[in-house]
PDB file of C-alpha atoms in Angstrom:
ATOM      1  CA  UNK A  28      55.688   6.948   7.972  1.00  0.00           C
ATOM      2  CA  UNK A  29      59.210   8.197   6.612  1.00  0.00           C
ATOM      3  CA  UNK A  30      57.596  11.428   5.011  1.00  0.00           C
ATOM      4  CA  UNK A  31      56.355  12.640   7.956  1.00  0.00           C
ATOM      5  CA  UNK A  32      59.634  11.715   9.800  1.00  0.00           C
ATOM      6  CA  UNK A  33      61.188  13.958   7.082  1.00  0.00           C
ATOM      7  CA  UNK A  34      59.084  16.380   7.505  1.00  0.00           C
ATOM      8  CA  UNK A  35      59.830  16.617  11.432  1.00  0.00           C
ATOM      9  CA  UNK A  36      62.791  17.452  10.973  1.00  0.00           C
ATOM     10  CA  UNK A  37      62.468  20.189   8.184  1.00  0.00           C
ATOM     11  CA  UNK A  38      63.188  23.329  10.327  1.00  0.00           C
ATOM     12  CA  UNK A  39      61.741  25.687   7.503  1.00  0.00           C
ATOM     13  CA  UNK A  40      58.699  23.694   7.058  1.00  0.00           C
ATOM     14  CA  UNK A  41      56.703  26.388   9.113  1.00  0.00           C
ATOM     15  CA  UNK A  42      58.022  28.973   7.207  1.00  0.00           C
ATOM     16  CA  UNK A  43      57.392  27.066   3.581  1.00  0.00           C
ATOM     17  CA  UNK A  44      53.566  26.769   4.458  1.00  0.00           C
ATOM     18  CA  UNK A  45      53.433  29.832   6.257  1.00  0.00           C
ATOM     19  CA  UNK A  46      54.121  31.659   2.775  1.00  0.00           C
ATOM     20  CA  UNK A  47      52.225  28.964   0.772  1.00  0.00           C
ATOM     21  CA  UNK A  48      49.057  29.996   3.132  1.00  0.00           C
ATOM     22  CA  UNK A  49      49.350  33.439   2.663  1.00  0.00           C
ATOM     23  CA  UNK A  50      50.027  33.152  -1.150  1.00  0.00           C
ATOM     24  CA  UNK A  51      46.816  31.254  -1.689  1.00  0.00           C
ATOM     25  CA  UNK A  52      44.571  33.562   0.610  1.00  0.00           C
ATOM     26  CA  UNK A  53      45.801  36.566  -1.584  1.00  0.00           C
ATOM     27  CA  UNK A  54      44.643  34.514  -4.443  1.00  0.00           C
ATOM     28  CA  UNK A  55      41.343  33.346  -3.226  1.00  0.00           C
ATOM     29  CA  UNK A  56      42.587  29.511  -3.246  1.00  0.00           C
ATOM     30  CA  UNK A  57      40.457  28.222  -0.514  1.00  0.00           C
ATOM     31  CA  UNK A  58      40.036  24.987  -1.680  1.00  0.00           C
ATOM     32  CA  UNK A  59      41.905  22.004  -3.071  1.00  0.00           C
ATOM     33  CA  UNK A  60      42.916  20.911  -5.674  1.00  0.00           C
ATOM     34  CA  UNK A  61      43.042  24.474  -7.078  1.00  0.00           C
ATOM     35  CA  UNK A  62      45.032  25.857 -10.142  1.00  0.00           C
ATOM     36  CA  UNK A  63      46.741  28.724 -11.328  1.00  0.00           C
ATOM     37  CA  UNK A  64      48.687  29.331 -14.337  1.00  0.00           C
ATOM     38  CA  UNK A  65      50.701  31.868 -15.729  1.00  0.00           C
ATOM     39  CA  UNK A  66      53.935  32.377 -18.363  1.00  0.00           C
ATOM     40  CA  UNK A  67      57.100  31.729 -17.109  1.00  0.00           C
ATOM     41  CA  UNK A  68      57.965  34.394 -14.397  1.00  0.00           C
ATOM     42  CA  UNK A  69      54.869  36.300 -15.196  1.00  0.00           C
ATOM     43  CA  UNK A  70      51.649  36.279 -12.934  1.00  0.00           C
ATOM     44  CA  UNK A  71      49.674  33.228 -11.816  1.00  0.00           C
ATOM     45  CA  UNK A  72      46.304  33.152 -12.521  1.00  0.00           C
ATOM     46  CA  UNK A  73      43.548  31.275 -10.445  1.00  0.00           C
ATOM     47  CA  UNK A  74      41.702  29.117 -12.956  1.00  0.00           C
ATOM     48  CA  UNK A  75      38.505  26.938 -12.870  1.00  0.00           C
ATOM     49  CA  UNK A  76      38.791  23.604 -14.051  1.00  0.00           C
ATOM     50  CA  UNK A  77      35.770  21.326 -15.642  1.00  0.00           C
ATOM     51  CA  UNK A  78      37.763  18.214 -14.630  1.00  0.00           C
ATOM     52  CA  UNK A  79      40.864  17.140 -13.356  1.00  0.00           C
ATOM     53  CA  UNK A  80      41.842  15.348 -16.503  1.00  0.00           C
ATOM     54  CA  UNK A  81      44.176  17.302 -18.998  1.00  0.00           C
ATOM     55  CA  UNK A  82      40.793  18.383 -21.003  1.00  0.00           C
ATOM     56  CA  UNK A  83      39.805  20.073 -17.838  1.00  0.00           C
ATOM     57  CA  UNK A  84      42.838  22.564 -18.298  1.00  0.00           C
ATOM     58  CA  UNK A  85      43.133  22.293 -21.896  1.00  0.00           C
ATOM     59  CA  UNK A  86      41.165  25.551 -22.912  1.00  0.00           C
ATOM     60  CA  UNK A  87      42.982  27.478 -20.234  1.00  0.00           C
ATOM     61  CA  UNK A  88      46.112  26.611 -21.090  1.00  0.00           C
ATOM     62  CA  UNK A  89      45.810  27.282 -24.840  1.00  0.00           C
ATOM     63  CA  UNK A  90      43.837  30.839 -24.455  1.00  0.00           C
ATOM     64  CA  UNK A  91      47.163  31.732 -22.304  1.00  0.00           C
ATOM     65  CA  UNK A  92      49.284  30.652 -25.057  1.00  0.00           C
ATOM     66  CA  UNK A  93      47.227  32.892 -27.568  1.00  0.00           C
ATOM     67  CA  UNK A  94      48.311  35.543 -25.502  1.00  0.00           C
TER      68      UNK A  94
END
């Protein structure tokens, strides 16, 4: 498969997932597909979702726009 061929050969791979693991324990992602959201340089959020769809984020989304 050429993305994982890519990927061998990605010497900061480790390091990218490494970060990305610790980011998500300190979040309590421990599960996928998770979501956090957040302004624009501001702080991310974990979120629960009631489906994947767009409606499933669609209340989130606007009471952080309210904000």
């Amino acid at each position: 498969d050429a993305l994982v061929s890519a990927a061998e050969g990605d010497e900061g791979l480790d390091e990218r997932i490494a970060e990305s693991t610790e980011e998500a324990n300190a979040n309590g992602i421990n599960s996928t597909p998770s979501f956090m959201l957040g302004r624009t340089g501001g702080r991310l959020q974990k979120v629960e979702v009631s489906s994947l769809g767009p409606e499933g984020l669609r209340e989130q989304i606007d009471a952080l726009l309210r904000r």
